[in-house]
Coordinates of C-alpha atoms in Angstrom, one line a residue:
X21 CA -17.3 -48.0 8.1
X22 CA -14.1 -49.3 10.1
X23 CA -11.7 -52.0 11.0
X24 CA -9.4 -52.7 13.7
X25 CA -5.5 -52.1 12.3
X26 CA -2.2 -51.2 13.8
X27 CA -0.5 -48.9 12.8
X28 CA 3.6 -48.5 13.8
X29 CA 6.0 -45.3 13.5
X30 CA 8.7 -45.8 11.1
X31 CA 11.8 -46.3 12.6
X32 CA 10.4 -46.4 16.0
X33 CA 9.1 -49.7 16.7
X34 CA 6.8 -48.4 19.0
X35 CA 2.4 -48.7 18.5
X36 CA 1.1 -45.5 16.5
X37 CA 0.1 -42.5 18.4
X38 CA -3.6 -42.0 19.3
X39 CA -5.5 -41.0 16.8
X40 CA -8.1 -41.7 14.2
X41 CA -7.2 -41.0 10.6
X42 CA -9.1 -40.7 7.4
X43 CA -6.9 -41.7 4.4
X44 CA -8.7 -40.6 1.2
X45 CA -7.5 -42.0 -2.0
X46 CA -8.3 -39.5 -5.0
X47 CA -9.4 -42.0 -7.7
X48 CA -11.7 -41.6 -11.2
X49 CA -15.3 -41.6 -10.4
X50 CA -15.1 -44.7 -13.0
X51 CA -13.3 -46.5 -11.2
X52 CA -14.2 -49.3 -8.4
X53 CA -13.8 -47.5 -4.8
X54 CA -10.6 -49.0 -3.6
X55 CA -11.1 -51.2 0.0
X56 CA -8.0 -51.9 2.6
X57 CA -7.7 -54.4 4.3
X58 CA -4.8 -56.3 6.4
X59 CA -2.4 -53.9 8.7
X60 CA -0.6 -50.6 7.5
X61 CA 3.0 -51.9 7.9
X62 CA 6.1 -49.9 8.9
X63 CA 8.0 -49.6 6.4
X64 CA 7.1 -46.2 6.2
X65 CA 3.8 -46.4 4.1
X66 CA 2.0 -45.1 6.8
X67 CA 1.1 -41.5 7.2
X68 CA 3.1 -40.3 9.9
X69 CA 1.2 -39.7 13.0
X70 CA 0.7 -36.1 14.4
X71 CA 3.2 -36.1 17.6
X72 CA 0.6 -35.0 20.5
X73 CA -1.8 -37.9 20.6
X74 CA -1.8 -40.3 22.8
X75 CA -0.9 -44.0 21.7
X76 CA -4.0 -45.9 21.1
X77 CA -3.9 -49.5 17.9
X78 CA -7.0 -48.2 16.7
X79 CA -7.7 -46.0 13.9
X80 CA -10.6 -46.2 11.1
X81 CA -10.2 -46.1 7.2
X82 CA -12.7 -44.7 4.8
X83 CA -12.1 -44.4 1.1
X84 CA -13.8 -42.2 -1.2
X85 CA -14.6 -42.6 -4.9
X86 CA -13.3 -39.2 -6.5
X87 CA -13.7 -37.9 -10.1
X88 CA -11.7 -35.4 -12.3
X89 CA -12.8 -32.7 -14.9
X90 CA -10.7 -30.3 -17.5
X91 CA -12.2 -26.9 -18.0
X92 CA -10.9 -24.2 -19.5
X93 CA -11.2 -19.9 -18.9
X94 CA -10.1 -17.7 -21.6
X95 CA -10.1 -14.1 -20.4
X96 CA -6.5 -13.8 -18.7
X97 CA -6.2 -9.9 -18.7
X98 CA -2.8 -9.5 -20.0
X99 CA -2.5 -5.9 -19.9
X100 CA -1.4 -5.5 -16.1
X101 CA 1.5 -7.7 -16.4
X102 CA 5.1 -6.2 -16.7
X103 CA 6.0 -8.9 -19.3
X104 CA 5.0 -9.8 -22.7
X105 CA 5.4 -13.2 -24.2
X106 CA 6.5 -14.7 -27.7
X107 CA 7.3 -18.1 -29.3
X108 CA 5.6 -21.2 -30.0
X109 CA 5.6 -24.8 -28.6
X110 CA 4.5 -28.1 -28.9
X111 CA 4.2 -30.7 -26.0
X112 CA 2.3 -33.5 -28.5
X113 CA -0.2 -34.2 -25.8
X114 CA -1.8 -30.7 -25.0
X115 CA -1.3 -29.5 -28.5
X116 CA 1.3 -26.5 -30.2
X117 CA 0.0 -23.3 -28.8
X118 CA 1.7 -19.4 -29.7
X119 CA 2.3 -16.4 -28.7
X120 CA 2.3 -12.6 -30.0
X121 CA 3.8 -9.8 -27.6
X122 CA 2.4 -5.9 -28.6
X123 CA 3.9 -3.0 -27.4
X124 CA 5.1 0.7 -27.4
X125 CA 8.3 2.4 -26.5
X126 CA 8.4 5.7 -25.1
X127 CA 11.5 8.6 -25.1
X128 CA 12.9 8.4 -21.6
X129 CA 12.4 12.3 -21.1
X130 CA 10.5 15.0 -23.0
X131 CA 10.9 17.1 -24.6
X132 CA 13.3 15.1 -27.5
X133 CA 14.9 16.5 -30.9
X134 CA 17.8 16.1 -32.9
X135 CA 21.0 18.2 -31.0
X136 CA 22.1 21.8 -33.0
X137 CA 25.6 20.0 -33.5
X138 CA 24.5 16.9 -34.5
X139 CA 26.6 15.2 -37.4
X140 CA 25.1 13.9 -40.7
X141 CA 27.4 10.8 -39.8
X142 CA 25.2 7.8 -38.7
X143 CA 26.3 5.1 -35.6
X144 CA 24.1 2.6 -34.9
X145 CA 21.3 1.7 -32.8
X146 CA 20.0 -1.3 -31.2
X147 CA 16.6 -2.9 -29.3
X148 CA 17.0 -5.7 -26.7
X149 CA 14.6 -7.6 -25.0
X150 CA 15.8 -9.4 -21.5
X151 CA 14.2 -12.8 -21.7
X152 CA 13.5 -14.6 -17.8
X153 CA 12.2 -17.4 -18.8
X154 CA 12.3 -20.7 -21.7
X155 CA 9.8 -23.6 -22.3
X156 CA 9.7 -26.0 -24.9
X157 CA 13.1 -26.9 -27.5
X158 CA 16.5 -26.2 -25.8
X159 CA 18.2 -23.9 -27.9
X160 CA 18.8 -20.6 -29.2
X161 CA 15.9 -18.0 -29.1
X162 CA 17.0 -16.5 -31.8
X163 CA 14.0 -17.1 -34.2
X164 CA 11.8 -13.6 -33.9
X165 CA 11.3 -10.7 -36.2
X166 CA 9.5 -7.2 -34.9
X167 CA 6.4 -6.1 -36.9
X168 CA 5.3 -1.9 -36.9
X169 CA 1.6 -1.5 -35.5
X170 CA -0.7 0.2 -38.3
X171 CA -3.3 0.7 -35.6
X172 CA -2.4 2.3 -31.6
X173 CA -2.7 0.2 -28.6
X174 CA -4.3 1.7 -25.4
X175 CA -3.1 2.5 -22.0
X176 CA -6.9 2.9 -20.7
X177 CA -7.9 -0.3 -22.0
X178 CA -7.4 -4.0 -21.0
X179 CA -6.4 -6.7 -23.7
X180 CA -6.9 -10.4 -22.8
X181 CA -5.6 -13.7 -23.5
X182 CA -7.7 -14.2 -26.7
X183 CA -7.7 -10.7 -27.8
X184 CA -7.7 -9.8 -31.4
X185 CA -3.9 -8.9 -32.7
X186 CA -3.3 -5.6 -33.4
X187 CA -3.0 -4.5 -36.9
X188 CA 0.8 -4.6 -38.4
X189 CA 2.6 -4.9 -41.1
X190 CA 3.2 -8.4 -42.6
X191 CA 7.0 -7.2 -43.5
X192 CA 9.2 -7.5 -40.9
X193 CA 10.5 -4.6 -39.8
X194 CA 13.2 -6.2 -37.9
X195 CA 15.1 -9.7 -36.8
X196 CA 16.7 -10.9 -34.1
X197 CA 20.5 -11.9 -33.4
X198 CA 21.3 -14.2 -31.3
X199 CA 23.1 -17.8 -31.2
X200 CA 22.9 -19.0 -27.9
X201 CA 20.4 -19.4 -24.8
X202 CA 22.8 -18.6 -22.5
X203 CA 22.6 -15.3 -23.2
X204 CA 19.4 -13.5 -21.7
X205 CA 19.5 -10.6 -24.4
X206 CA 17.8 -11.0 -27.4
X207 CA 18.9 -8.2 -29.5
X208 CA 17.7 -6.6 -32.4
X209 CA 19.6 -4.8 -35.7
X210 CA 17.7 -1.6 -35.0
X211 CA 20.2 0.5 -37.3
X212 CA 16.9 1.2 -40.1
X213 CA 14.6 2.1 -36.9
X214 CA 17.7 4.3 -35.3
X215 CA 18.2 6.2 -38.9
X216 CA 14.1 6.7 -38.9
X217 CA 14.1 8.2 -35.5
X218 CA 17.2 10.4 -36.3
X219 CA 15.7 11.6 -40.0
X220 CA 12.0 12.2 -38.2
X221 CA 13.7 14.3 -35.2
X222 CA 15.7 16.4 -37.7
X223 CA 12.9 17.1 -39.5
X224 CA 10.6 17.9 -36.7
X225 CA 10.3 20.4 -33.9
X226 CA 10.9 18.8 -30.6
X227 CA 8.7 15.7 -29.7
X228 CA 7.1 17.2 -26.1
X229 CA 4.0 14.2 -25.8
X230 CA 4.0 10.5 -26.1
X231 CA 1.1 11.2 -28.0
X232 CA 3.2 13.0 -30.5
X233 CA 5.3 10.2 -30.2
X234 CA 3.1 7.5 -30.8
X235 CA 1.7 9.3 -34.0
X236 CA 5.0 8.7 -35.5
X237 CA 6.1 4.7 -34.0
X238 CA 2.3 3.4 -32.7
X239 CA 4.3 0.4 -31.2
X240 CA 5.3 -3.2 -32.5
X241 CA 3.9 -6.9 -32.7
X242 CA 6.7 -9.2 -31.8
X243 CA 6.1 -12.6 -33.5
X244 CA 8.0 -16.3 -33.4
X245 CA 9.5 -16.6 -37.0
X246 CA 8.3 -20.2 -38.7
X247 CA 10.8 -22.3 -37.3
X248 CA 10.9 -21.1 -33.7
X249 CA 10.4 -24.2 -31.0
X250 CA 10.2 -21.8 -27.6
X251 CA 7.7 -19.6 -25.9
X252 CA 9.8 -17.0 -24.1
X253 CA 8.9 -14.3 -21.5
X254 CA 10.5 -10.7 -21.9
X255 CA 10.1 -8.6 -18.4
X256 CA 9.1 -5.4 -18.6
X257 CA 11.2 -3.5 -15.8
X258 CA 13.7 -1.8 -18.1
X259 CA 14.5 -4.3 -20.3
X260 CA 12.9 -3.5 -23.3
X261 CA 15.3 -0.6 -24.4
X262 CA 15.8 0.9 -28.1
X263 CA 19.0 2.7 -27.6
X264 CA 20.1 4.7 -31.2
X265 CA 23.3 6.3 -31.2
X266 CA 24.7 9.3 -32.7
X267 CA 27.3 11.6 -32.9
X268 CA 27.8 15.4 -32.3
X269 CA 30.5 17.7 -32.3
X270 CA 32.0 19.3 -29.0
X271 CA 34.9 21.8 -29.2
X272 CA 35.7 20.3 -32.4
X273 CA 35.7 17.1 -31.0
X274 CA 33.6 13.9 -32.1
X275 CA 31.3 12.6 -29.3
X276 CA 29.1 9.9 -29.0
X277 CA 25.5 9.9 -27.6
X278 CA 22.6 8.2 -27.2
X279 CA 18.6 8.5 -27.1
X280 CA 17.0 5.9 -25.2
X281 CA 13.2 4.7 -25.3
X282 CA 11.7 1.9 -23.3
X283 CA 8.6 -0.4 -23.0
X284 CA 7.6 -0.6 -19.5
X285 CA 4.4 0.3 -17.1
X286 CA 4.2 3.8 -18.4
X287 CA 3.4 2.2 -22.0
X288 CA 0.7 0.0 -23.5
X289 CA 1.4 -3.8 -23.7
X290 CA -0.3 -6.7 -24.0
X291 CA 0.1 -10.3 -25.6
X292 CA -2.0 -13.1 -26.8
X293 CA -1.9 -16.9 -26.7
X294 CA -3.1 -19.2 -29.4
X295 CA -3.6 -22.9 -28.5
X296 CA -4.6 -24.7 -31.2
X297 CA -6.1 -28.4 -29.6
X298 CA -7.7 -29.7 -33.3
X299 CA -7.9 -33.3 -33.2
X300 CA -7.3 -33.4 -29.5
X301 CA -9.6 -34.3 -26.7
X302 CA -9.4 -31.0 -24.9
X303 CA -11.2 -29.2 -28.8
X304 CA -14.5 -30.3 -27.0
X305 CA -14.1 -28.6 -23.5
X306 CA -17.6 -26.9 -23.8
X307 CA -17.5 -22.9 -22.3
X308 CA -18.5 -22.9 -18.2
X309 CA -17.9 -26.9 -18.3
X310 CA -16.1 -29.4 -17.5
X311 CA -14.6 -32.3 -19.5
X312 CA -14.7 -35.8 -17.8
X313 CA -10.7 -37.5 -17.7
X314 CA -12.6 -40.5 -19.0
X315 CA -13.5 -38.1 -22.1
X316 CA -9.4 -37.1 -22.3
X317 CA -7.8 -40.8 -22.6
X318 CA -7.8 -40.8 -18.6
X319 CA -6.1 -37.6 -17.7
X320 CA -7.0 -34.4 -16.7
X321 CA -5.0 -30.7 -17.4
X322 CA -3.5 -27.5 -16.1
X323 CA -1.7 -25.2 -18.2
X324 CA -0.9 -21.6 -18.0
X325 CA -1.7 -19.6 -20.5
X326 CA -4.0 -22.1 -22.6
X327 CA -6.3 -21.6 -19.2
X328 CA -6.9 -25.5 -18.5
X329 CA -8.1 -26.7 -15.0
X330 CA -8.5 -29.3 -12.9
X331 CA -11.6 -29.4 -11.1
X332 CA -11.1 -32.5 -8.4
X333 CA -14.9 -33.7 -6.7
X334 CA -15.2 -35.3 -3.7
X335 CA -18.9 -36.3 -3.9
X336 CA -18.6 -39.1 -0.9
X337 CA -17.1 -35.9 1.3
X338 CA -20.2 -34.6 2.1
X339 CA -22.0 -37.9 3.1
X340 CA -19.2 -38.9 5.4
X341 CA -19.3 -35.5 7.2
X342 CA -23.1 -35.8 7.5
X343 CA -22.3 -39.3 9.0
X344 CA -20.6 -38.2 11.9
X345 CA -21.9 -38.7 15.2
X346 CA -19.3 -36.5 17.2
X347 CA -17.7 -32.7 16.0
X348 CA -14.9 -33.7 14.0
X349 CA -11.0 -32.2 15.0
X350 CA -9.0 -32.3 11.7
X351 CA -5.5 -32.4 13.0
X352 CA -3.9 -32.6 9.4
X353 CA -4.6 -32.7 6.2
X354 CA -2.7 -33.2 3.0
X355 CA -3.8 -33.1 -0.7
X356 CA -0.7 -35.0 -2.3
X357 CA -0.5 -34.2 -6.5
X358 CA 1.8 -36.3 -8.0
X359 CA 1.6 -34.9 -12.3
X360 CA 2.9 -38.1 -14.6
X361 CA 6.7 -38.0 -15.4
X362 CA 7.1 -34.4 -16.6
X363 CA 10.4 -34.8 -19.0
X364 CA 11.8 -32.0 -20.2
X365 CA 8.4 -30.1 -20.0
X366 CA 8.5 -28.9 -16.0
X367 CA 5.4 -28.7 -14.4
X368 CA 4.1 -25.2 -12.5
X369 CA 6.6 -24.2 -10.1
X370 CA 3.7 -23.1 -8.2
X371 CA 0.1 -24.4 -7.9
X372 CA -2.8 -22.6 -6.3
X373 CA -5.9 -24.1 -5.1
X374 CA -9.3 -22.9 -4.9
X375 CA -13.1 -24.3 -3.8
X376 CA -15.6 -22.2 -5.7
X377 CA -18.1 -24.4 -7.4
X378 CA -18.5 -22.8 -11.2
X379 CA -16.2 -23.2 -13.9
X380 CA -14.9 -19.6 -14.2
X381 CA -12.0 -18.3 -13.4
X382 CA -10.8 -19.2 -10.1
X383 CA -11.0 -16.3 -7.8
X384 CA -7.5 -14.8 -6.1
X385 CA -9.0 -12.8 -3.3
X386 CA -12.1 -13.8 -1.0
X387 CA -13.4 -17.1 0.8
X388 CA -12.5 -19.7 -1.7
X389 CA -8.6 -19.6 -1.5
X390 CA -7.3 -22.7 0.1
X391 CA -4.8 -21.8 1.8
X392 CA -1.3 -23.9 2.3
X393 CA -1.5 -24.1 6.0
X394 CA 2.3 -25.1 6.5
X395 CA 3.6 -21.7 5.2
X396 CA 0.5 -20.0 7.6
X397 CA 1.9 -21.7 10.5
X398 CA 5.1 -20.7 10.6
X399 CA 4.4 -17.3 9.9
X400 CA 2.3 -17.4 13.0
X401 CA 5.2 -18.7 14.7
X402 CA 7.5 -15.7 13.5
X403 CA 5.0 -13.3 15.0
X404 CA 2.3 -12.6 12.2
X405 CA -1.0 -12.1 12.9
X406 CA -3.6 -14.4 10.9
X407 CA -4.3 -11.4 8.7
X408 CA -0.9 -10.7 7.9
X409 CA -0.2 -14.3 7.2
X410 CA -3.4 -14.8 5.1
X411 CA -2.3 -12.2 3.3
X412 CA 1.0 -13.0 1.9
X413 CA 1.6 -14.6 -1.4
X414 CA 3.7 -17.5 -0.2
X415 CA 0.5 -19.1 1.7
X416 CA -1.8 -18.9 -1.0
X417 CA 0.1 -21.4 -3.3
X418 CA 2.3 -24.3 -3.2
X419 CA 5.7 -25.5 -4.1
X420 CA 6.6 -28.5 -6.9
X421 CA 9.0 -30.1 -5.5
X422 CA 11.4 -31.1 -8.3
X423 CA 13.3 -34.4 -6.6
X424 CA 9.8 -36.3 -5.4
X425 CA 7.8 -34.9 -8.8
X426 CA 5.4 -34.0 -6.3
X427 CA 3.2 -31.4 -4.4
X428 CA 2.1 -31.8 -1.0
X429 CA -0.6 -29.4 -0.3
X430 CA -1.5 -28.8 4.1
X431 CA -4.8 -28.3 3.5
X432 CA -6.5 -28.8 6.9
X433 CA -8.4 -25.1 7.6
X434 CA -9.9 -26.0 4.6
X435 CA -11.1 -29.6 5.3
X436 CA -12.0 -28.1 8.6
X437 CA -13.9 -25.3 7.6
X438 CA -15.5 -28.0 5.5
X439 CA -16.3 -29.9 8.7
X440 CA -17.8 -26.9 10.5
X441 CA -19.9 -25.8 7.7
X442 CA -17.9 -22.9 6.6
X443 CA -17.3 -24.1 3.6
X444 CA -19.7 -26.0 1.5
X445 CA -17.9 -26.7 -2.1
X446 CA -16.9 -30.4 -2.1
X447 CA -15.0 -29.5 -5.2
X448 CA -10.7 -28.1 -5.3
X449 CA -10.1 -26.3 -8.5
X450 CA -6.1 -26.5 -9.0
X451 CA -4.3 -24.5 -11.4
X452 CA -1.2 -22.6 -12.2
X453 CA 0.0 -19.5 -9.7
X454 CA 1.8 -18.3 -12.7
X455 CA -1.0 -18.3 -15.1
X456 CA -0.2 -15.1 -17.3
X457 CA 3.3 -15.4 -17.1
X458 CA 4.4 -19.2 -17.7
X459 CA 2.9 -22.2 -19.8
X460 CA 3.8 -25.3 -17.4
X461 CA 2.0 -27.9 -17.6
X462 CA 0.4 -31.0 -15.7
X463 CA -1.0 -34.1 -16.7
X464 CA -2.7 -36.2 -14.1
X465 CA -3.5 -40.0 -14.6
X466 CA -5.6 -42.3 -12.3
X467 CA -4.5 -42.1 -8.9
X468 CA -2.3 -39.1 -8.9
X469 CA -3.8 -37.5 -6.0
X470 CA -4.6 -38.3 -2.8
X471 CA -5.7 -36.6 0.4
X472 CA -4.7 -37.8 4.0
X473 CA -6.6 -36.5 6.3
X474 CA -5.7 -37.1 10.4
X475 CA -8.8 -36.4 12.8
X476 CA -10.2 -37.2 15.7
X477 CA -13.9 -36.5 18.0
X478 CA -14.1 -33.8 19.9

């Protein structure tokens, strides 16, 4: 299929570069394929043409009928992550969901015991948690209480995203005091914990194990009290810290100390998510498939955390490759997601993409990363080899870019590889890099993505 058009560079004035393009619309499989017709006019509409062809006023269009599924995976191992989440939301369209952070706190050194000159006179103590990141309500974070564990928690095992809780106390142990966001500390009145601690170590030979620890404090469940509107992230990396202070005396004089205890990779942590989608269309994602945007009032999901996907098929792909009477060159091509207007709820900062066929979770290692081909490039420029540049992070996803509410995804191995046989999957899977550790989400409505794709016979 083809027609005669001609195509001129923005600005330039001058006939389009040689080359042939193939300028695929992403549209619901529902939907009428889309015909053009008339000439691409330049006032910058056009794709821009790659700068080493030769000027030609040909080129050939071909549009493709493309449909869009949901699905969802639910076994996001939690467990490795140096952050534990907490809070609840609710975006009205994807439903509230919550979150429950568990963890322990070990002494910063063994062996541990109450000092020989320690005074019966009591300080204080204190437990904050570093929050690095907010979503949902704008305001204070302020809304949590800390729960003791009745039962342990497990270095040697992993605890997923729909994990049981552990079991706790219903009574809150302790609540959280802070007033303002701005302030990345949540803090906790840990003066009944710190008096605990201090009784427990007076009354106790020295503490040499964390298993002697743990017999005594087995960890906590941090929860979102009932009227908390965020879903915060707490790192890991030394800033979980229970400091208690005491008091001892010196050469008759009055000093101040501390014992320390911290939640980070040398202690068990995991946390849970709870979306809750009653009377919403994503309740009938079935498990291992997908739900039709027709079947979800014309839009299809990604959300960290709550595990949706967007599976994208190109069924007309295949054909048109098959088609082809020449060896295709793909000079460029670029996948262009453009989520609906995301207000005050931002979208991934990151997206990855991947081509495996199934509706599990989306391999991060292997032969069905797509890989964003810009970020590849210039690494190759700067003197990495392929491997190296296959290998960093920064090619295997792709950037939102806040002022255009868009991403623009060089795919072109890909589509090539697709070309050559490499790859068969006709189908991108696109989901959130930062799926354990953020719950952005995207919404995408009929014709929200397109690929534009340049090529030409070899």
């Amino acid at each position: 299929m083809g027609r005669k058009l001609y195509v001129y560079l923005s600005g330039s004035g001058r006939l389009a570069l040689k080359f042939i393009r193939l300028f695929l619309w992403l549209v619901p499989v529902w939907v009428p394929a889309l015909f053009f017709t008339g000439c691409i006019k330049p006032n910058g509409e056009a794709f821009e043409a790659p700068p080493d062809l030769t000027q030609t006023k040909t080129e050939y269009l071909d549009t493709f009928s493309v449909s869009r599924e949901t699905y969802r995976f639910d076994t996001l191992n939690t467990t490795s992550r140096q952050v534990i989440m907490a809070g609840r939301y609710n975006d009205g369209i994807l439903g509230p969901i919550e979150a429950e952070g568990f963890f322990q706190f070990l002494p910063e050194s063994y062996p541990i015991g109450a000092p020989s000159q320690l005074l019966e006179e009591y300080t204080t103590a204190t437990l904050t948690l570093r929050n690095n990141y907010q979503y949902g309500k704008f305001g204070a974070i302020n809304n949590f209480s800390l729960y003791p564990l009745t039962d342990g928690i497990s270095g040697d095992k992993s605890y997923f995203i729909n994990s049981p809780s552990t079991s706790h106390s219903q009574i809150p142990y302790l609540t959280s005091n802070q007033s303002s966001n701005k302030n990345t500390l949540l803090t906790f009145d840990a003066n009944v914990l710190g008096k605990e601690i201090l009784a427990k170590l007076k009354g106790t030979d020295s503490i040499r194990n964390d298993a002697q620890f743990l017999s005594f404090w087995k960890g906590f469940a941090l929860k979102p009290n009932p009227e908390n509107q965020q879903l915060v992230r707490f790192g890991l990396k030394d800033s979980v810290i229970l400091e208690v202070f005491y008091r001892v005396l010196e050469e008759g004089v009055r000093v101040q100390k501390s014992f320390k205890f911290k939640a980070n990779s040398k202690s068990a942590h995991y946390f849970i998510a709870k979306p809750d989608f009653t009377n919403l269309p994503w309740i009938n994602i079935q498990p291992k498939k997908g739900l039709p945007a027709v079947e979800s009032n014309g839009r299809s999901a990604v959300q960290g955390l709550s595990g949706l996907t967007t599976k994208l098929k190109i069924p007309g792909l295949k054909s048109w490759k098959e088609s082809q009477s020449q060896k295709i060159k793909v000079f460029k091509a670029e996948l262009e997601i453009k989520p609906d207007a995301p207000g005050s709820l931002a979208p991934p900062t990151f997206i990855r993409l991947n081509s495996q066929n199934d509706y599990y979770m989306p391999k991060e290692t292997g032969s069905d990363i797509i890989y964003n081909d810009a970020r590849v490039i210039s690494l190759l420029q700067a003197g990495s080899t392929e491997a190296q540049a296959l290998a960093q992070i920064s090619t295997q996803v792709f950037e939102y870019s806040e002022t255009e509410n868009v991403y623009r995804c060089n795919i072109s191995r890909h589509i090539q590889n697709f070309m050559e046989g490499k790859v068969a999957s006709d189908h991108i899977n696109l989901y959130s890099a930062e799926w354990v550790s953020t719950v952005n989400r995207m919404l995408l409505s009929n014709g929200s993505v397109k690929l534009k794709l340049y090529y030409y016979p070899i």
